[in-house]
Amino acid sequence: MSLLQGIHSPADVKALPEADLPMLAEEVREALIRVLSQTGGHLGPNLGVVELSIALHRVFDTPKDKILFDVSHQGYVHKLLTGRQTRFDTIRQYEGLNGFLLRTESEHDCYGAGHAGTALSAALGMAVGRDISGSDEHIVCVAGDAAFTCGVSFEALNNIASTKRMIVVLNDNEWSIAKNVGAVAEYLNRIVANPSYAHLHDKAAQFVEWLGGKTARKLAGKFEAGMKNLIAPSVIFEDLGLRYYGPIDGHDINLLTQTFEFLKTQTEPVILHILTKKGKGYAPALEKPDKFHGLGKFHQDTGETAASSTPTYSELLGRTLADFADRDNRITAITAAMPSGTGLIHFAQRHPRRFFDVGIAEEHAALFACGLATQGLKPFLAIYSTFMQRAYDMIIHDIALQNLDVALCMDRAGLSGDDGPTHHGLFDIGYLRPVPGLVHMQPKDEDEFVDMLWTMAHYKGPIAIRYPRGAGTGVKPKSQPKILEIGKAEVLRHGKRVALFGLGNMCEVALEAADLLAAQGIDAAVINPRWIKPLDTATLEFFARGCDVICTLEDHVLHNGFGCSVMEFLSERHITTPVVRVGWPDEFVEHGTVPILREKHGLTAKAAVAKILEVLPARCAASAA
Ligand SMILES: Cc1ncc(C[n+]2csc(CCOP(=O)(O)OP(=O)(O)O)c2C)c(N)n1
C-alpha cells in the first residue's frame, strides 16, 4: 500500500514519520498528474502547493483550525489529505468532488471559493469572530501572489491589524494564470531579490533563535535549495500591521513545518512569504505554467492535449478584434488576468500597445475602460460573465450612467460545466437587464458573433455581448462582417401554433424542438432573438398574437432572464398567450458536463416539447370553446 492510500484524515498525515514526507509528496504529485490527465483540472497550482499542504496539515488541526485557500483552485492536495483520496478520481465529474472547496463537501473546507481575492477578508472575519466568541483556533489563509492584485485583498489588509492573530501565507510563484503583472508583482520580485537580511526585526531574530540560529543562517544562504533571505528589512505588509516573515522555500516541508510551529505561537497577525514553483515535478507544466494552470484531459507522458479544429468563441474574439484594430486605431482590449482564457492573447500579439492586462481587478478594468472611452478610444472589456459580477457597480454608475462607449464581452456566459457553480455565467442577463440604455445581445453562431462584434465596434455607447464557453455550431464567419440592426430579431422558420425564441446557443435546441413538434404535426416557428435588450417587441407581438404558445429558451437562470422580459412585455400589452420558459432553475447548479446538466434540469429539446405540450392542448380547447 502506498503512503497516500493510508491517508484518510489529517491525523494520518501527522502520524507519518518525518522521513516519509518527501515520499508522500511524490505520491501526491503522481496522483495529481495521473488523475488530472483524465479529468482535467488545475494541475500547475496544485503541484506547487504539495509541500505547503502537507506542512499545514502536520501543524494545524482542521476542522478545528481553519485553512482558507484563495480561489481554492489549489485545494486538491488539501482534499487528498482530508479524507477524499479514494474519491479523488471523481474530481470535476458530475456527482464527484468539486474542483474548488465547498463548505458542503467536507468539514475540512471552512470556506468555499472560486473567485479570487476573497480569502483574506473572510479569514479576518473568522479571526475576529473567534476572538468575540473566545475560542482559540488558528486561522490560516493561503493566497497566491496574484490574489494581491485584487483590490479586495488590499481592502482586507487595510483592516487586518484589527485582529489579534491570524496567519497569511503568500504563495509566490510569480504566476497568475499568465505571468503575474503590475506593480505588486514587481514589488514582490524586489523583496525576493533583496540579498540583505541584516536588518532583522526583533521578531525575526527571535524566529531565527527559535529555529536554531545557525541552521537558519545556513539555510538563508542558499537560495536555490532553501531559504533565501529570511527577512527583507521593511515591507508594505509590516506597514499595514502584518508581521512579515520570509521569503522561504515553499518546497521544504521541514522548514515550512518549523516555521508554522513558530508562527502558531505568535499573538499578532503575520504573513509568511513562501516561494514555490507552479507545476513543480512535471516538466510540461514547468515549461508552460499558463497552459497547465487549468486544462482539460492531457497525455500523461507528453502533456499534450487534443487539438480542436473549431476555434472557440474566445479565440475568435481575440483574432477578430485584432483584425478590427488593424483598421481602427481607437480599438483597445482589456483583460483582468485572463489573456489566454478570453482569447485576447491574439490581440496582444498584434497590438501590444493597445492591450492591457490589469491583473485580477475587474472593477479597476471597468473604470479603466471608462477613462479610455472618455479619451475617444473604443475599449473592449473581455471578462467572464461570472467575474463581471465584480464590476456591476461600475457598469451602472460609470459606464451606463455616463453613456460611455465601452463594449463588454462576457465570455463563458451560460453553463460553464465542470467548473461548477462558482463559474457558471448564469446571471448576466438578470443583472444587465435593469440597466438603462445598455444594449445586450447573444449570437446563435460564430458568424453572427463576428457581425455582432462589428456592430459593437461601430456603436456609440454601452453595449454588451454574451457568448458561451468553447466553440459554437462551427459556422465560419464571412470575410466581411455586417452591421446588424439593433433590436431586430431573425426569424429562422415560420410556423403558426408555437413560436420558439431560442436565445444564442439555445437556438439549436429550439430548432431541434421545432423538428420534434413537426413530427407530431405541430407547426412551430423558430426565432433567433439576437437582442436581449432592446427586445424585438414587434416580432414578439406578431408571434404572440398569431400562435397558441410562446416558448423561450435561454442558457441563463429563469429568474429575471430573457423569458421574463418576454413575459413582461406581453403582460404590459395585455396579450395572454402563454409563455413556456426553458432555462436554469432558481438554485445553484452543480458541476458536471453540459449535456448531463441540461438533461437533468430540462434544457433539452425533448423537455421543452414536453413543457409546450402541457400547455398546448388546453390552449387549443380554450380557443375552440
Ligand atoms: C475574480 C476572479 N477573476 C479571475 C479569476 C480567474 N483566475 C483563477 S486562478 C487565477 C490566478 C490565480 O493566481 P494566484 O492567486 O497567484 O494563484 P496560483 O494559481 O498562481 O497558485 C485567476 C486569474 C478568478 N478566479 N476570480
CSV table of C-alpha atoms in Angstrom, one decimal, residues 19-218:
chain,number,residue,atom,x,y,z
A,19,ALA,CA,11.4,10.9,6.8
A,20,ASP,CA,8.4,9.6,4.9
A,21,LEU,CA,7.1,13.1,4.0
A,22,PRO,CA,9.1,13.5,0.7
A,23,MET,CA,7.7,10.2,-0.4
A,24,LEU,CA,4.2,11.3,0.4
A,25,ALA,CA,4.8,14.5,-1.6
A,26,GLU,CA,5.9,12.4,-4.5
A,27,GLU,CA,2.9,10.1,-4.4
A,28,VAL,CA,0.6,13.2,-4.2
A,29,ARG,CA,2.2,14.6,-7.3
A,30,GLU,CA,1.9,11.2,-9.1
A,31,ALA,CA,-1.9,11.1,-8.2
A,32,LEU,CA,-2.4,14.7,-9.3
A,33,ILE,CA,-0.8,14.1,-12.7
A,34,ARG,CA,-2.5,10.7,-13.2
A,35,VAL,CA,-6.0,11.7,-12.3
A,36,LEU,CA,-6.0,15.1,-13.9
A,37,SER,CA,-4.7,13.7,-17.1
A,38,GLN,CA,-8.1,12.0,-17.3
A,39,THR,CA,-10.4,14.6,-15.7
A,40,GLY,CA,-8.7,17.9,-16.4
A,41,GLY,CA,-8.3,20.5,-13.7
A,42,HIS,CA,-5.9,22.9,-12.0
A,43,LEU,CA,-2.7,20.9,-12.3
A,44,GLY,CA,0.1,23.5,-12.1
A,45,PRO,CA,-1.2,25.4,-9.0
A,46,ASN,CA,-1.6,22.1,-7.1
A,47,LEU,CA,1.8,20.7,-8.0
A,48,GLY,CA,3.1,23.9,-6.5
A,49,VAL,CA,1.5,23.6,-3.1
A,50,VAL,CA,2.1,19.9,-2.3
A,51,GLU,CA,4.7,20.6,0.5
A,52,LEU,CA,2.8,23.5,1.7
A,53,SER,CA,-0.4,21.5,2.1
A,54,ILE,CA,1.4,18.7,3.9
A,55,ALA,CA,3.1,21.1,6.3
A,56,LEU,CA,-0.2,22.8,7.0
A,57,HIS,CA,-1.8,19.5,7.9
A,58,ARG,CA,1.2,18.5,10.0
A,59,VAL,CA,0.9,21.6,12.1
A,60,PHE,CA,-2.7,22.6,12.2
A,61,ASP,CA,-5.8,20.7,13.2
A,62,THR,CA,-8.6,21.0,10.8
A,63,PRO,CA,-11.6,21.2,11.1
A,64,LYS,CA,-11.0,23.0,14.4
A,65,ASP,CA,-8.3,25.2,12.9
A,66,LYS,CA,-9.4,26.9,9.7
A,67,ILE,CA,-7.4,26.9,6.5
A,68,LEU,CA,-8.8,29.1,3.7
A,69,PHE,CA,-7.5,28.9,0.2
A,70,ASP,CA,-7.9,32.0,-2.1
A,71,VAL,CA,-9.8,31.0,-5.3
A,72,SER,CA,-9.4,27.4,-3.9
A,73,HIS,CA,-8.3,26.0,-7.2
A,74,GLN,CA,-5.1,24.9,-5.4
A,75,GLY,CA,-7.1,22.9,-2.8
A,76,TYR,CA,-6.8,19.5,-4.5
A,77,VAL,CA,-3.9,18.4,-2.2
A,78,HIS,CA,-5.8,19.6,0.8
A,79,LYS,CA,-8.7,17.3,-0.5
A,80,LEU,CA,-6.3,14.4,-0.8
A,81,LEU,CA,-5.1,14.8,2.8
A,82,THR,CA,-8.6,15.3,4.3
A,83,GLY,CA,-10.3,12.1,3.6
A,84,ARG,CA,-11.1,12.4,-0.1
A,85,GLN,CA,-8.3,10.5,-1.7
A,86,THR,CA,-10.4,7.4,-2.5
A,87,ARG,CA,-12.8,9.7,-4.4
A,88,PHE,CA,-10.2,11.9,-6.0
A,89,ASP,CA,-10.6,10.4,-9.5
A,90,THR,CA,-14.2,11.8,-9.5
A,91,ILE,CA,-13.0,15.4,-9.3
A,92,ARG,CA,-14.9,17.8,-11.5
A,93,GLN,CA,-17.1,15.0,-12.7
A,94,TYR,CA,-20.9,15.0,-12.2
A,95,GLU,CA,-21.7,13.9,-8.6
A,96,GLY,CA,-18.0,13.7,-7.9
A,97,LEU,CA,-15.7,16.0,-5.9
A,98,ASN,CA,-15.9,19.7,-6.9
A,99,GLY,CA,-12.8,21.4,-8.4
A,100,PHE,CA,-12.9,24.1,-5.7
A,101,LEU,CA,-13.5,23.9,-2.0
A,102,LEU,CA,-17.1,23.7,-0.8
A,103,ARG,CA,-18.3,24.0,2.7
A,104,THR,CA,-20.9,21.3,1.9
A,105,GLU,CA,-18.2,18.9,0.6
A,106,SER,CA,-16.1,18.4,3.8
A,107,GLU,CA,-15.9,19.7,7.3
A,108,HIS,CA,-12.3,20.5,6.5
A,109,ASP,CA,-13.4,23.1,3.9
A,110,CYS,CA,-14.1,26.0,6.1
A,111,TYR,CA,-14.7,28.4,3.2
A,112,GLY,CA,-15.8,27.9,-0.4
A,113,ALA,CA,-14.5,30.0,-3.3
A,114,GLY,CA,-13.9,30.1,-7.0
A,115,HIS,CA,-13.4,33.8,-7.4
A,116,ALA,CA,-10.1,35.4,-6.5
A,117,GLY,CA,-9.4,37.8,-3.6
A,118,THR,CA,-12.0,36.6,-1.1
A,119,ALA,CA,-9.8,34.6,1.4
A,120,LEU,CA,-8.1,37.5,3.3
A,121,SER,CA,-11.4,39.2,4.2
A,122,ALA,CA,-13.1,36.0,5.1
A,123,ALA,CA,-10.2,34.9,7.2
A,124,LEU,CA,-10.2,38.2,9.0
A,125,GLY,CA,-13.9,37.8,9.7
A,126,MET,CA,-13.2,34.3,11.1
A,127,ALA,CA,-10.4,35.5,13.3
A,128,VAL,CA,-12.4,38.4,14.7
A,129,GLY,CA,-15.4,36.1,15.2
A,130,ARG,CA,-13.2,33.6,17.0
A,131,ASP,CA,-12.0,36.4,19.3
A,132,ILE,CA,-15.5,37.6,20.0
A,133,SER,CA,-16.6,34.0,20.9
A,134,GLY,CA,-13.5,33.4,22.9
A,135,SER,CA,-12.3,30.2,21.2
A,136,ASP,CA,-8.7,29.6,20.3
A,137,GLU,CA,-8.5,28.0,16.9
A,138,HIS,CA,-5.9,29.1,14.4
A,139,ILE,CA,-7.0,30.8,11.2
A,140,VAL,CA,-4.7,30.4,8.2
A,141,CYS,CA,-5.2,32.0,4.8
A,142,VAL,CA,-3.3,30.8,1.8
A,143,ALA,CA,-3.3,33.3,-1.1
A,144,GLY,CA,-1.3,33.4,-4.3
A,145,ASP,CA,0.8,36.4,-5.4
A,146,ALA,CA,-1.9,37.2,-8.0
A,147,ALA,CA,-4.5,37.4,-5.3
A,148,PHE,CA,-2.7,40.5,-4.2
A,149,THR,CA,-3.6,42.2,-7.5
A,150,CYS,CA,-7.2,42.1,-6.3
A,151,GLY,CA,-8.4,45.3,-4.8
A,152,VAL,CA,-10.4,43.4,-2.3
A,153,SER,CA,-7.3,41.8,-0.8
A,154,PHE,CA,-6.0,45.3,-0.1
A,155,GLU,CA,-9.3,46.2,1.5
A,156,ALA,CA,-8.7,43.3,3.9
A,157,LEU,CA,-5.1,44.4,4.5
A,158,ASN,CA,-6.4,47.8,5.4
A,159,ASN,CA,-8.3,46.2,8.3
A,160,ILE,CA,-6.2,43.3,9.2
A,161,ALA,CA,-4.3,44.9,12.1
A,162,SER,CA,-7.7,44.7,13.9
A,163,THR,CA,-7.3,41.0,14.6
A,164,LYS,CA,-5.2,39.6,17.5
A,165,ARG,CA,-3.8,36.7,15.4
A,166,MET,CA,-4.1,35.1,12.1
A,167,ILE,CA,-1.6,33.6,9.6
A,168,VAL,CA,-1.5,34.6,6.0
A,169,VAL,CA,0.6,32.5,3.6
A,170,LEU,CA,1.6,34.4,0.5
A,171,ASN,CA,2.3,31.7,-2.0
A,172,ASP,CA,4.5,33.4,-4.5
A,173,ASN,CA,5.1,31.5,-7.8
A,174,GLU,CA,5.3,34.7,-9.9
A,175,TRP,CA,2.3,33.5,-12.0
A,176,SER,CA,-1.3,34.4,-12.1
A,177,ILE,CA,-2.8,32.2,-14.9
A,178,ALA,CA,-0.4,34.1,-17.2
A,179,LYS,CA,2.7,35.8,-15.7
A,180,ASN,CA,1.6,38.0,-12.8
A,181,VAL,CA,1.6,41.6,-13.8
A,182,GLY,CA,1.8,45.1,-12.4
A,183,ALA,CA,3.5,46.9,-9.6
A,184,VAL,CA,2.5,44.4,-6.9
A,185,ALA,CA,4.2,41.6,-8.9
A,186,GLU,CA,7.3,43.8,-9.3
A,187,TYR,CA,7.3,44.7,-5.7
A,188,LEU,CA,7.2,41.0,-4.6
A,189,ASN,CA,10.1,40.3,-7.0
A,190,ARG,CA,12.1,43.1,-5.4
A,191,ILE,CA,11.6,41.6,-2.0
A,192,VAL,CA,12.7,38.2,-3.3
A,193,ALA,CA,15.7,39.7,-5.0
A,194,ASN,CA,16.8,41.6,-1.9
A,195,PRO,CA,20.0,39.9,-0.8
A,196,SER,CA,20.1,41.6,2.6
A,197,TYR,CA,18.7,40.2,5.8
A,198,ALA,CA,20.9,42.3,8.0
A,199,HIS,CA,18.0,44.4,9.4
A,200,LEU,CA,16.1,41.6,11.1
A,201,HIS,CA,13.4,43.0,13.3
A,202,ASP,CA,13.2,41.7,16.8
A,203,LYS,CA,10.6,39.1,16.0
A,204,ALA,CA,12.5,37.7,13.1
A,205,ALA,CA,15.6,37.5,15.3
A,206,GLN,CA,13.5,35.6,17.8
A,207,PHE,CA,12.4,33.3,15.0
A,208,VAL,CA,16.0,32.6,13.9
A,209,GLU,CA,16.9,31.9,17.5
A,210,TRP,CA,13.9,29.6,17.8
A,211,LEU,CA,14.9,27.7,14.6
A,212,GLY,CA,18.4,27.3,15.9
A,213,GLY,CA,20.1,30.4,14.6
A,214,LYS,CA,23.0,28.6,12.9
A,215,THR,CA,20.8,26.3,10.8
A,216,ALA,CA,18.6,29.2,9.8
A,217,ARG,CA,21.5,31.3,8.7
A,218,LYS,CA,23.0,28.4,6.7
